[in-house]
Coordinates of C-alpha atoms in Angstrom, one line a residue:
M1 CA 90.1 117.4 153.0
N2 CA 90.2 120.9 151.6
R3 CA 92.1 124.1 152.5
N4 CA 89.4 125.1 155.0
D5 CA 89.9 121.8 156.9
M6 CA 93.6 122.7 157.2
Q7 CA 93.1 126.1 158.9
N8 CA 94.7 126.6 162.2
K9 CA 97.1 123.7 161.4
P10 CA 100.7 124.0 160.4
I11 CA 101.1 124.5 156.6
V12 CA 102.5 121.2 155.3
C13 CA 104.7 121.0 152.2
W14 CA 106.0 117.8 150.6
S15 CA 109.3 117.3 148.8
I16 CA 109.4 114.2 146.5
A17 CA 113.0 114.3 145.6
G18 CA 116.5 112.8 146.0
S19 CA 118.6 113.0 149.2
D20 CA 121.9 114.9 148.8
S21 CA 124.4 113.4 151.3
G22 CA 126.4 116.6 151.0
G23 CA 123.4 118.6 152.3
G24 CA 123.4 121.2 149.6
A25 CA 120.6 120.2 147.3
G26 CA 117.6 117.8 147.1
I27 CA 115.4 117.3 150.1
Q28 CA 118.0 118.9 152.4
A29 CA 117.7 122.2 150.5
D30 CA 114.0 121.8 150.3
L31 CA 113.5 121.3 154.1
L32 CA 115.7 124.3 154.9
T33 CA 113.6 126.4 152.5
F34 CA 110.3 125.2 153.8
A35 CA 111.4 126.1 157.3
D36 CA 112.4 129.6 156.2
F37 CA 108.9 130.1 154.9
G38 CA 107.3 128.8 158.1
C39 CA 106.1 125.6 156.6
H40 CA 106.5 122.0 157.9
G41 CA 108.4 120.0 155.4
C42 CA 107.8 116.3 154.7
T43 CA 109.8 114.1 152.3
A44 CA 109.4 111.1 150.0
I45 CA 112.9 110.1 149.0
T46 CA 113.4 108.9 145.4
A47 CA 117.1 108.2 145.6
N48 CA 119.9 108.4 148.1
T49 CA 122.7 110.1 146.2
A50 CA 126.3 109.8 147.4
Q51 CA 127.7 113.2 146.7
N52 CA 129.7 116.1 148.1
T53 CA 130.7 119.5 146.9
T54 CA 133.0 118.2 144.3
G55 CA 130.6 115.7 142.5
V56 CA 128.3 112.8 142.5
A57 CA 129.7 109.4 143.4
A58 CA 126.6 107.2 143.2
I59 CA 122.8 107.4 142.8
N60 CA 121.0 104.7 144.8
R61 CA 117.4 104.7 143.6
V62 CA 114.7 103.6 146.0
S63 CA 112.3 100.8 145.0
L64 CA 108.8 101.7 143.9
E65 CA 107.5 99.9 146.9
A66 CA 109.6 102.2 149.2
L67 CA 108.5 105.3 147.3
R68 CA 104.8 104.4 147.4
S69 CA 104.9 103.6 151.1
Q70 CA 106.4 107.0 151.9
L71 CA 103.7 108.8 149.9
Q72 CA 100.8 106.8 151.3
A73 CA 102.0 107.3 154.9
L74 CA 102.2 111.1 154.3
Q75 CA 98.7 111.2 152.7
R76 CA 97.2 109.4 155.7
D77 CA 98.4 111.9 158.3
L78 CA 100.2 114.9 156.7
F79 CA 98.1 116.1 153.8
P80 CA 100.0 118.7 151.8
A81 CA 99.1 122.3 150.9
A82 CA 101.6 122.1 148.1
I83 CA 104.1 119.6 146.6
K84 CA 107.5 120.1 145.2
I85 CA 108.9 117.4 143.0
G86 CA 112.6 117.1 142.2
L87 CA 114.7 114.1 141.1
L88 CA 112.7 111.2 139.7
A89 CA 115.4 108.7 138.8
N90 CA 113.7 106.7 136.2
R91 CA 110.6 106.2 134.1
E92 CA 109.0 103.9 136.6
Q93 CA 109.2 106.5 139.4
V94 CA 107.7 109.1 137.1
I95 CA 104.7 106.9 136.3
A96 CA 104.3 105.9 140.0
V97 CA 104.3 109.5 141.2
A98 CA 101.9 110.5 138.5
Q99 CA 99.5 107.7 139.4
F100 CA 99.7 108.7 143.1
L101 CA 98.9 112.4 142.3
R102 CA 95.9 111.4 140.3
E103 CA 94.6 109.5 143.3
L104 CA 95.5 112.3 145.7
F105 CA 93.6 114.9 143.6
R106 CA 90.4 112.9 144.1
V107 CA 90.6 114.1 147.7
A108 CA 91.9 117.6 147.0
K109 CA 93.9 119.2 144.2
V110 CA 97.0 121.0 145.5
P111 CA 99.7 122.9 143.6
V112 CA 102.5 120.8 142.3
I113 CA 105.8 122.4 141.4
Y114 CA 108.2 120.2 139.4
D115 CA 111.9 120.8 139.0
P116 CA 112.7 118.3 136.2
V117 CA 116.2 117.5 137.5
A118 CA 118.2 115.4 135.1
V119 CA 121.8 116.5 135.6
A120 CA 123.7 117.7 138.7
S121 CA 125.5 121.0 138.8
S122 CA 128.7 119.0 138.5
G123 CA 127.5 117.5 135.2
A124 CA 126.7 114.0 136.5
A125 CA 123.5 112.4 135.1
L126 CA 121.0 111.9 137.9
A127 CA 118.1 110.4 136.0
E128 CA 117.7 107.9 133.2
S129 CA 117.0 109.5 129.8
S130 CA 113.6 107.8 129.5
S131 CA 112.3 109.7 132.5
G132 CA 112.0 113.0 130.6
E133 CA 109.7 111.5 128.0
A134 CA 107.6 109.9 130.6
A135 CA 107.3 113.1 132.5
L136 CA 106.1 114.9 129.4
D137 CA 103.3 112.4 128.9
A138 CA 102.3 111.4 132.5
L139 CA 103.5 114.1 135.0
F140 CA 103.5 117.5 133.3
P141 CA 99.7 117.6 132.9
L142 CA 99.3 117.2 136.7
C143 CA 101.7 120.0 137.6
E144 CA 100.9 123.7 138.1
L145 CA 104.4 124.7 137.2
I146 CA 107.6 123.2 135.9
T147 CA 111.0 125.0 136.5
P148 CA 113.5 123.8 133.9
N149 CA 116.9 125.5 133.5
L150 CA 118.1 126.3 130.0
H151 CA 119.7 122.9 129.5
E152 CA 116.6 121.0 130.7
L153 CA 114.4 123.2 128.6
E154 CA 116.4 122.4 125.5
S155 CA 116.3 118.7 126.2
L156 CA 112.6 118.5 127.1
A157 CA 111.4 120.8 124.2
R158 CA 114.0 119.3 121.8
A159 CA 114.5 122.8 120.5
P160 CA 117.5 125.3 120.6
V161 CA 117.5 128.0 123.3
A162 CA 120.3 130.3 122.1
G163 CA 118.4 133.5 122.5
A164 CA 115.4 135.1 124.0
E165 CA 113.1 134.4 121.1
Q166 CA 114.1 130.7 121.1
I167 CA 113.7 130.5 124.9
V168 CA 110.1 131.9 124.6
A169 CA 109.3 129.5 121.7
A170 CA 110.6 126.5 123.6
A171 CA 108.8 127.4 126.8
Q172 CA 105.5 127.8 124.8
Q173 CA 106.0 124.4 123.2
L174 CA 106.7 122.8 126.5
Q175 CA 103.7 124.5 128.1
Q176 CA 101.4 123.2 125.4
S177 CA 102.6 119.7 125.8
G178 CA 101.4 119.5 129.4
D179 CA 99.1 122.5 129.7
T180 CA 101.2 123.7 132.6
A181 CA 103.0 126.9 133.3
V182 CA 106.7 127.0 132.7
L183 CA 109.3 129.0 134.6
V184 CA 112.6 128.9 132.7
T185 CA 115.5 129.6 135.1
G186 CA 118.3 131.6 133.5
G187 CA 121.2 130.9 135.8
H188 CA 123.1 129.0 133.1
G189 CA 123.3 131.9 130.7
E190 CA 123.2 135.6 130.3
L191 CA 121.1 137.3 127.6
V192 CA 122.4 140.6 128.9
E193 CA 125.8 140.8 130.5
G194 CA 125.6 141.0 134.3
E195 CA 121.9 140.0 134.4
I196 CA 120.2 136.7 135.2
A197 CA 116.6 136.5 133.8
D198 CA 113.9 133.9 134.3
L199 CA 111.0 133.6 131.9
L200 CA 107.5 132.7 133.1
W201 CA 105.0 131.5 130.5
D202 CA 101.6 130.4 131.6
G203 CA 99.8 129.9 128.3
E204 CA 98.4 133.4 128.2
R205 CA 101.3 135.8 128.8
S206 CA 105.0 135.8 129.4
D207 CA 107.0 137.7 132.0
W208 CA 110.7 138.2 132.3
F209 CA 112.1 138.5 135.9
V210 CA 115.5 140.1 135.7
G211 CA 118.1 140.3 138.5
D212 CA 121.7 141.2 138.8
K213 CA 124.2 138.4 138.5
I214 CA 126.0 137.7 141.8
A215 CA 129.5 136.5 141.7
S216 CA 129.3 133.5 144.0
E217 CA 130.7 130.0 144.0
N218 CA 128.1 128.8 146.4
T219 CA 125.4 127.9 143.9
H220 CA 124.7 124.2 144.7
G221 CA 121.0 123.7 145.2
T222 CA 119.7 126.9 143.6
G223 CA 117.2 125.0 141.4
C224 CA 115.9 122.9 144.2
T225 CA 115.6 125.9 146.5
L226 CA 113.8 128.0 143.9
S227 CA 111.1 125.3 143.2
S228 CA 110.6 124.5 146.9
A229 CA 110.3 128.2 147.7
I230 CA 107.6 128.5 145.0
A231 CA 105.8 125.5 146.5
A232 CA 106.0 127.1 150.0
C233 CA 104.6 130.3 148.7
R234 CA 101.8 128.5 146.9
A235 CA 101.0 126.6 150.1
L236 CA 100.8 130.0 151.9
G237 CA 98.2 131.0 149.4
Y238 CA 100.3 133.3 147.2
P239 CA 99.2 133.5 143.5
L240 CA 101.7 131.9 141.1
R241 CA 103.4 135.1 139.9
D242 CA 103.8 136.3 143.5
A243 CA 105.3 133.0 144.4
C244 CA 107.8 133.1 141.6
V245 CA 109.1 136.6 142.3
V246 CA 109.4 135.9 146.1
A247 CA 111.2 132.6 145.4
K248 CA 113.6 134.3 143.0
A249 CA 114.3 137.0 145.7
Y250 CA 114.9 134.2 148.3
V251 CA 117.5 132.6 146.0
Q252 CA 119.1 135.9 145.2
R253 CA 119.3 136.7 149.0
G254 CA 121.0 133.3 149.5
L255 CA 123.5 134.1 146.8
R256 CA 124.2 137.5 148.2
L257 CA 124.3 136.8 151.9
G258 CA 125.1 133.1 152.1
D259 CA 128.4 132.4 153.9
T260 CA 129.2 128.8 152.9
D261 CA 132.7 129.2 151.6
A262 CA 134.1 126.9 154.2
I263 CA 131.8 124.0 153.4
G264 CA 133.7 121.5 151.3
S265 CA 136.4 122.1 148.7
G266 CA 134.1 122.4 145.7
A267 CA 131.0 124.5 144.9
G268 CA 129.4 125.4 148.2
P269 CA 125.6 125.2 148.9
L270 CA 123.3 128.1 148.4
G271 CA 122.7 130.1 151.6
H272 CA 119.3 129.8 153.3
C273 CA 119.0 133.3 154.9
G274 CA 115.4 133.8 155.8
W275 CA 112.5 135.7 154.3
P276 CA 113.7 138.1 151.5
G277 CA 113.0 141.5 152.9
D278 CA 115.3 143.7 150.8
L279 CA 114.1 145.2 147.5
Q280 CA 117.5 144.7 145.9
D281 CA 116.9 140.9 146.0
F282 CA 113.7 141.1 144.1
P283 CA 113.7 140.9 140.3
Q284 CA 112.7 143.7 138.0
V285 CA 109.6 142.8 136.1
L286 CA 109.9 144.0 132.5
V287 CA 106.9 146.1 131.4
P288 CA 105.5 146.8 127.9
G289 CA 107.1 149.8 126.2
D290 CA 110.4 149.6 128.1
V291 CA 113.5 149.7 125.9
R292 CA 115.1 147.1 128.1
G293 CA 112.6 144.6 126.7
R294 CA 114.4 144.6 123.4
S295 CA 117.2 142.5 124.9
Y296 CA 114.6 139.9 125.9
G297 CA 112.7 139.6 122.6
Q298 CA 109.9 142.0 123.6
A299 CA 108.6 144.0 120.6
G300 CA 106.4 147.1 120.8
N301 CA 106.4 150.8 120.9
I302 CA 109.0 151.9 123.4
D303 CA 107.5 155.4 123.4
T304 CA 104.7 154.3 125.7
F305 CA 106.9 153.9 128.8
A306 CA 107.3 156.6 131.3
R307 CA 108.7 156.7 134.8
G308 CA 109.4 159.2 137.6
F309 CA 106.1 161.0 138.2
A310 CA 105.6 164.2 140.2
P311 CA 106.0 163.5 143.9
V312 CA 103.4 164.0 146.6
D313 CA 104.4 166.4 149.4
A314 CA 104.6 163.7 152.2
C315 CA 105.5 160.1 152.5
A316 CA 102.6 159.5 154.9
L317 CA 99.4 160.5 153.1
G318 CA 97.1 159.8 156.1
L319 CA 93.4 159.0 155.8
Y320 CA 92.5 158.6 152.2
P321 CA 88.7 158.4 151.6
V322 CA 87.5 157.2 148.2
V323 CA 84.2 158.8 147.3
D324 CA 81.8 158.9 144.4
S325 CA 80.5 162.5 144.6
V326 CA 81.7 166.1 144.9
E327 CA 79.4 166.5 147.9
W328 CA 81.4 164.0 149.8
L329 CA 84.6 165.6 148.7
E330 CA 83.6 169.0 150.2
K331 CA 82.2 167.5 153.4
L332 CA 85.5 165.6 154.1
A333 CA 87.7 168.5 153.0
E334 CA 85.8 170.7 155.5
L335 CA 86.9 168.3 158.2
G336 CA 90.6 168.7 157.3
V337 CA 91.1 165.5 155.2
R338 CA 93.7 166.3 152.7
T339 CA 94.0 163.1 150.6
L340 CA 90.9 162.1 148.6
Q341 CA 89.9 160.3 145.5
L342 CA 86.9 160.8 143.3
R343 CA 85.8 157.5 141.8
I344 CA 82.8 157.6 139.5
K345 CA 82.4 154.1 138.1
N346 CA 79.2 154.8 136.0
P347 CA 79.7 158.3 134.6
G348 CA 77.1 160.2 132.8
D349 CA 77.2 163.2 130.5
D350 CA 78.1 165.5 133.4
L351 CA 81.4 163.7 134.1
K352 CA 83.6 166.6 132.9
S353 CA 81.5 169.1 135.0
L354 CA 81.9 166.9 138.1
I355 CA 85.7 166.6 137.7
Q356 CA 85.9 170.4 137.2
Q357 CA 84.0 170.9 140.4
A358 CA 86.2 168.4 142.2
V359 CA 89.4 170.2 141.0
E360 CA 88.0 173.5 142.2
I361 CA 87.3 172.0 145.6
G362 CA 90.8 170.5 145.7
E363 CA 92.4 173.9 144.9
R364 CA 90.2 175.7 147.5
Y365 CA 91.2 173.3 150.3
N366 CA 94.7 172.4 149.1
L367 CA 93.8 168.8 148.7
R368 CA 95.8 165.9 147.3
L369 CA 92.9 165.0 145.0
F370 CA 93.2 162.0 142.7
I371 CA 90.8 161.3 139.9
N372 CA 90.2 157.6 139.4
D373 CA 90.6 156.2 135.8
H374 CA 89.6 159.3 133.8
W375 CA 93.1 160.5 133.1
Q376 CA 92.2 162.5 129.9
L377 CA 89.7 164.7 131.8
A378 CA 92.1 164.9 134.8
I379 CA 94.7 166.4 132.5
E380 CA 92.2 168.7 130.8
C381 CA 90.8 170.0 134.1
G382 CA 94.2 170.4 135.7
A383 CA 93.7 167.9 138.5
Y384 CA 96.3 167.3 141.2
G385 CA 96.6 163.6 140.3
V386 CA 95.1 160.5 138.8
H387 CA 94.8 156.9 140.1
L388 CA 95.1 154.0 137.7
G389 CA 94.6 150.2 138.0
Q390 CA 96.9 147.7 136.6
E391 CA 94.8 147.2 133.4
D392 CA 94.7 151.0 132.8
L393 CA 98.5 151.1 132.5
Q394 CA 98.2 149.4 129.1
T395 CA 95.9 152.0 127.7
A396 CA 96.7 155.3 129.5
D397 CA 99.1 157.8 127.9
L398 CA 101.6 157.8 130.8
K399 CA 103.8 160.2 129.0
A400 CA 101.0 162.7 128.7
I401 CA 100.2 162.3 132.4
K402 CA 103.8 163.0 133.3
R403 CA 104.1 166.0 131.0
A404 CA 101.1 167.5 132.6
G405 CA 102.7 167.3 136.0
L406 CA 100.0 165.1 137.5
R407 CA 100.7 162.8 140.4
L408 CA 100.1 159.2 139.6
G409 CA 98.9 156.5 142.0
I410 CA 98.8 152.8 140.9
S411 CA 96.8 149.9 142.4
T412 CA 98.7 146.7 143.1
H413 CA 97.6 143.3 144.3
G414 CA 100.6 141.4 145.6
F415 CA 104.3 141.2 145.1
Y416 CA 104.3 140.8 141.3
E417 CA 102.1 143.8 140.7
L418 CA 104.0 145.8 143.2
L419 CA 107.3 145.2 141.5
R420 CA 105.7 145.8 138.1
A421 CA 104.1 149.1 139.2
H422 CA 107.3 150.3 140.9
R423 CA 109.1 150.2 137.6
Y424 CA 107.0 153.4 136.7
R425 CA 108.1 155.1 139.9
P426 CA 104.6 156.5 140.5
S427 CA 103.8 159.1 143.2
Y428 CA 102.3 156.4 145.5
L429 CA 101.4 152.8 145.4
A430 CA 98.2 151.3 146.7
L431 CA 98.4 147.8 148.2
G432 CA 95.3 145.7 148.5
A433 CA 92.9 144.3 149.0
I434 CA 93.9 143.8 152.6
Y435 CA 90.5 142.4 153.6
A436 CA 87.3 141.4 151.7
T437 CA 85.2 144.4 150.8
D438 CA 81.6 145.0 149.7
T439 CA 82.6 147.5 147.0
K440 CA 84.5 144.9 144.8
D441 CA 85.0 141.2 144.7
M442 CA 88.7 140.8 145.5
S443 CA 88.4 137.3 147.1
D444 CA 91.2 136.0 144.9
Q445 CA 93.6 138.9 145.7
L446 CA 93.3 139.3 149.5
Q447 CA 96.6 140.2 151.1
G448 CA 96.1 140.3 154.9
V449 CA 98.3 142.2 157.2
E450 CA 101.2 139.8 157.3
K451 CA 101.7 140.0 153.5
L452 CA 101.1 143.7 153.7
A453 CA 104.0 144.0 156.2
H454 CA 106.3 142.1 153.9
M455 CA 105.5 144.3 151.0
A456 CA 105.7 147.6 153.0
A457 CA 109.2 146.6 154.2
L458 CA 110.5 146.6 150.7
L459 CA 109.7 150.3 150.2
P460 CA 110.1 151.9 153.7
D461 CA 110.5 155.4 152.4
Y462 CA 107.9 155.3 149.6
P463 CA 104.3 156.6 149.9
L464 CA 102.2 153.5 150.4
V465 CA 98.4 153.2 150.7
A466 CA 96.6 150.2 152.1
I467 CA 93.1 149.6 150.8
G468 CA 90.3 147.1 151.0
G469 CA 87.9 146.3 153.8
I470 CA 89.7 148.4 156.4
N471 CA 87.5 149.7 159.3
L472 CA 88.4 151.3 162.6
K473 CA 88.8 147.9 164.3
R474 CA 91.2 146.7 161.6
A475 CA 93.1 150.0 161.1
P476 CA 95.6 149.7 163.9
A477 CA 97.0 146.4 162.6
V478 CA 97.1 147.8 159.1
V479 CA 99.0 150.9 160.2
A480 CA 101.4 148.7 162.3
A481 CA 102.3 146.8 159.1
G482 CA 104.2 149.9 157.9
V483 CA 102.0 152.0 155.6
G484 CA 101.5 155.7 155.9
S485 CA 98.0 155.9 154.5
V486 CA 94.7 153.9 154.7
A487 CA 92.1 154.2 152.0
V488 CA 88.5 153.7 153.0
V489 CA 85.1 153.8 151.4
S490 CA 82.2 152.6 153.4
A491 CA 84.0 152.9 156.7
V492 CA 83.5 156.7 156.3
T493 CA 80.7 157.3 153.9
K494 CA 78.4 154.6 155.5
A495 CA 79.5 155.4 159.1
E496 CA 76.7 156.2 161.6
N497 CA 78.7 159.4 162.3
Y498 CA 81.1 160.2 159.5
R499 CA 82.7 163.1 161.4
E500 CA 83.5 160.9 164.4
A501 CA 84.8 158.2 162.0
V502 CA 87.1 160.7 160.3
R503 CA 88.4 161.9 163.7
A504 CA 89.1 158.4 164.9
F505 CA 90.9 157.3 161.7
R506 CA 93.0 160.5 161.6
A507 CA 94.1 159.9 165.2
L508 CA 95.5 156.5 164.2
L509 CA 97.4 157.6 161.2
P510 CA 100.9 159.3 161.1
G511 CA 99.7 161.6 158.3
G512 CA 96.5 162.5 160.0

């Protein structure tokens, strides 16, 4: 069975973990989380713990036969889109789960998120010491992501984690041991006072996700919830970095809004408060060149960072055609289209002349005209604005663009890139690709209108542009998702009657 076979069926997530009789962590927290993300949760219980909000009284491990029978029953009827693994109580359970996953992957490989639980929040040991070594050898290579906290990272990597550099080094060491991504959760320490930062290392690059520390005693189950939220997002098709930032926001929302003070006399459970729809709950993604990175071991030239670019004159930019010639610019400007982009992907020797002509047309018709990629010539020719992709942010002189007073638009593909781009406070943000498009292969970065609506809700008063495969039939659903502008290419330039297409699009959009 593959993902296509599971279309039009409920998204199924598994939790292989211990049961918390107090209802705050383990499979109880996982099931609440799966439900908040619209997934159907299934469980394979590894241990029945006797605990409440004040501590753990007993850990009753299930037999290998009982564990295997649960897993086999689920495989026969409720095949998972993603799996979260929590408490594995001993070495034998680790090996049994690893063996099962290898067999499962012969049918279909699914994302596995492993929270290597060893010690409860109260300090009680939950797993035998030998389970960690077994996990390193047998289980980690089968996982897409492991989510240790600082104590677990130190134990598994057998390395100190007293500062940012040591955390990064230990995460890299752990990642190499199993060739799996590592998300180090920072809730047990503050590298910067008042901030909680998680580190993601996937073997190629690292990211720090930084959020404000929330004063709350209701923290029981945060680690379980984070890993199960990541699993749910992966089951929904979110890329790993998107899944991590959404899951972190979900936990932050639970800490901020959870009202569980009356549950028990000890540390209350984390709140499960639904989809994270407020920007304040999402982490800040540290970007290269930002002075804040010094506190998290990021070196580099801080002079490259710039934020707060010149604003556009409206939040709703309306119809936004992307064209490859000055002829199209003028034809569309004559129809009253105000927001346009000149994108010349294979420039010749006449590039500067074309940009100069485009700028003149923009001035004549009072256009919001953005030049794609060629920021140096956009500055030299006095353009209204420039549009950059994510990769261009590393090479463009953002300070020069800002000094020249140019507006800046940035492409994003999902939550992670949206948060990253928002750190620069550009003039607008482009969200895509919403649908598959003929102009570029974006099959691994399709958003769809549901995800678009979630992203748009985070920035309700910010100029947002939806792009990618949008035609007249799809445009109403895209606009209803909450964006004030729709970027199109072939829907206008290849339309049977481009004038009629422009009129129809403009009638749908708040900015015309």
